[in-house]
mmCIF file of C-alpha atoms in Angstrom:
data_model
loop_
_atom_site.group_PDB
_atom_site.id
_atom_site.type_symbol
_atom_site.label_atom_id
_atom_site.label_comp_id
_atom_site.label_asym_id
_atom_site.label_seq_id
_atom_site.Cartn_x
_atom_site.Cartn_y
_atom_site.Cartn_z
ATOM 1 C CA UNK M 1 -17.815 -3.236 -8.253
ATOM 2 C CA UNK M 2 -17.779 -0.662 -5.520
ATOM 3 C CA UNK M 3 -19.157 2.635 -6.919
ATOM 4 C CA UNK M 4 -16.216 4.480 -5.379
ATOM 5 C CA UNK M 5 -13.804 2.442 -7.505
ATOM 6 C CA UNK M 6 -15.682 3.451 -10.640
ATOM 7 C CA UNK M 7 -15.540 7.119 -9.659
ATOM 8 C CA UNK M 8 -11.824 6.916 -8.907
ATOM 9 C CA UNK M 9 -11.147 5.155 -12.206
ATOM 10 C CA UNK M 10 -13.024 7.973 -13.975
ATOM 11 C CA UNK M 11 -10.784 10.550 -12.306
ATOM 12 C CA UNK M 12 -7.737 8.610 -13.427
ATOM 13 C CA UNK M 13 -9.070 8.387 -16.969
ATOM 14 C CA UNK M 14 -9.538 12.171 -16.946
ATOM 15 C CA UNK M 15 -5.818 12.572 -16.273
ATOM 16 C CA UNK M 16 -6.098 13.441 -12.593
ATOM 17 C CA UNK M 17 -3.314 11.076 -11.602
ATOM 18 C CA UNK M 18 -1.526 11.414 -8.284
ATOM 19 C CA UNK M 19 -0.177 9.455 -5.350
ATOM 20 C CA UNK M 20 -3.300 9.951 -3.225
ATOM 21 C CA UNK M 21 -5.612 8.834 -6.041
ATOM 22 C CA UNK M 22 -3.470 5.773 -6.725
ATOM 23 C CA UNK M 23 -3.297 4.908 -3.020
ATOM 24 C CA UNK M 24 -7.060 5.230 -2.647
ATOM 25 C CA UNK M 25 -7.637 3.080 -5.737
ATOM 26 C CA UNK M 26 -5.168 0.486 -4.496
ATOM 27 C CA UNK M 27 -6.815 0.325 -1.088
ATOM 28 C CA UNK M 28 -10.276 0.095 -2.648
ATOM 29 C CA UNK M 29 -9.187 -2.771 -4.908
ATOM 30 C CA UNK M 30 -7.578 -4.521 -1.926
ATOM 31 C CA UNK M 31 -10.832 -4.148 0.005
ATOM 32 C CA UNK M 32 -12.554 -5.812 -2.971
ATOM 33 C CA UNK M 33 -9.875 -8.576 -2.866
ATOM 34 C CA UNK M 34 -8.583 -7.666 -6.323
ATOM 35 C CA UNK M 35 -4.988 -7.813 -5.211
ATOM 36 C CA UNK M 36 -3.282 -7.676 -8.621
ATOM 37 C CA UNK M 37 -5.044 -4.400 -9.425
ATOM 38 C CA UNK M 38 -4.360 -3.144 -5.900
ATOM 39 C CA UNK M 39 -0.639 -3.889 -6.320
ATOM 40 C CA UNK M 40 -0.501 -2.019 -9.622
ATOM 41 C CA UNK M 41 -2.030 1.163 -8.179
ATOM 42 C CA UNK M 42 -0.059 1.037 -4.936
ATOM 43 C CA UNK M 43 3.203 0.573 -6.828
ATOM 44 C CA UNK M 44 2.299 3.625 -8.886
ATOM 45 C CA UNK M 45 1.444 5.591 -5.717
ATOM 46 C CA UNK M 46 4.879 4.865 -4.279
ATOM 47 C CA UNK M 47 6.533 5.701 -7.604
ATOM 48 C CA UNK M 48 4.771 9.076 -7.635
ATOM 49 C CA UNK M 49 5.635 9.770 -3.980
ATOM 50 C CA UNK M 50 8.449 7.608 -2.616
ATOM 51 C CA UNK M 51 7.925 9.096 0.873
ATOM 52 C CA UNK M 52 4.263 7.998 1.107
ATOM 53 C CA UNK M 53 4.642 5.659 4.082
ATOM 54 C CA UNK M 54 0.972 4.672 4.236
ATOM 55 C CA UNK M 55 1.066 3.578 0.585
ATOM 56 C CA UNK M 56 4.135 1.448 1.354
ATOM 57 C CA UNK M 57 2.268 -0.064 4.314
ATOM 58 C CA UNK M 58 -0.717 -0.990 2.147
ATOM 59 C CA UNK M 59 1.528 -2.290 -0.640
ATOM 60 C CA UNK M 60 3.177 -4.614 1.866
ATOM 61 C CA UNK M 61 -0.217 -5.952 2.927
ATOM 62 C CA UNK M 62 -1.141 -6.612 -0.699
ATOM 63 C CA UNK M 63 2.188 -8.294 -1.447
ATOM 64 C CA UNK M 64 1.697 -10.547 1.575
ATOM 65 C CA UNK M 65 -1.839 -11.402 0.437
ATOM 66 C CA UNK M 66 -0.362 -12.346 -2.938
ATOM 67 C CA UNK M 67 2.130 -14.632 -1.199
ATOM 68 C CA UNK M 68 5.278 -12.581 -1.844
ATOM 69 C CA UNK M 69 6.758 -12.225 1.638
ATOM 70 C CA UNK M 70 10.025 -10.749 0.341
ATOM 71 C CA UNK M 71 8.192 -7.975 -1.525
ATOM 72 C CA UNK M 72 6.042 -7.362 1.560
ATOM 73 C CA UNK M 73 9.167 -7.046 3.716
ATOM 74 C CA UNK M 74 10.776 -4.625 1.246
ATOM 75 C CA UNK M 75 7.646 -2.463 1.079
ATOM 76 C CA UNK M 76 7.316 -2.350 4.859
ATOM 77 C CA UNK M 77 11.005 -1.560 5.342
ATOM 78 C CA UNK M 78 10.732 1.289 2.844
ATOM 79 C CA UNK M 79 7.574 2.536 4.548
ATOM 80 C CA UNK M 80 9.268 2.328 7.933
ATOM 81 C CA UNK M 81 12.177 4.453 6.716
ATOM 82 C CA UNK M 82 9.752 7.038 5.306
ATOM 83 C CA UNK M 83 7.630 7.120 8.452
ATOM 84 C CA UNK M 84 10.686 7.499 10.673
ATOM 85 C CA UNK M 85 11.971 10.344 8.490
ATOM 86 C CA UNK M 86 8.616 12.134 8.778
ATOM 87 C CA UNK M 87 8.223 11.424 12.472
ATOM 88 C CA UNK M 88 4.983 9.495 11.907
ATOM 89 C CA UNK M 89 5.054 7.470 15.122
ATOM 90 C CA UNK M 90 1.806 5.579 14.492
ATOM 91 C CA UNK M 91 2.900 4.226 11.103
ATOM 92 C CA UNK M 92 6.330 3.394 12.560
ATOM 93 C CA UNK M 93 4.679 1.281 15.277
ATOM 94 C CA UNK M 94 2.360 -0.475 12.840
ATOM 95 C CA UNK M 95 5.143 -1.331 10.419
ATOM 96 C CA UNK M 96 7.388 -2.596 13.201
ATOM 97 C CA UNK M 97 4.584 -4.930 14.275
ATOM 98 C CA UNK M 98 4.038 -6.147 10.687
ATOM 99 C CA UNK M 99 7.760 -6.850 10.276
ATOM 100 C CA UNK M 100 7.970 -8.714 13.600
ATOM 101 C CA UNK M 101 4.968 -10.855 12.660
ATOM 102 C CA UNK M 102 6.546 -11.595 9.299
ATOM 103 C CA UNK M 103 9.784 -12.649 11.017
ATOM 104 C CA UNK M 104 7.870 -14.974 13.362
ATOM 105 C CA UNK M 105 5.954 -16.599 10.510
ATOM 106 C CA UNK M 106 9.091 -17.559 8.605
#
């Protein structure tokens, strides 16, 4: 296991929960190809901060890796709405590309 994951899990166990911690854990688990754990933490990140567009983006990637294209689409659409509301042009562009690729693959 990546030492960073262990450190993040310790923070969580100490009660230092938050959207950023959950996002970082989810991304770290995804990088380790532990997608079920990644999904759990990313879902919690978006529950703690529904406007966290980058967490929605990563959740969509994980859902796609797990084979759930509908869940990936929903996550990316939610992330797109959040990014547009915040004026985060880079995330908007990325999510538009992900959604177009998903449309082409189906």
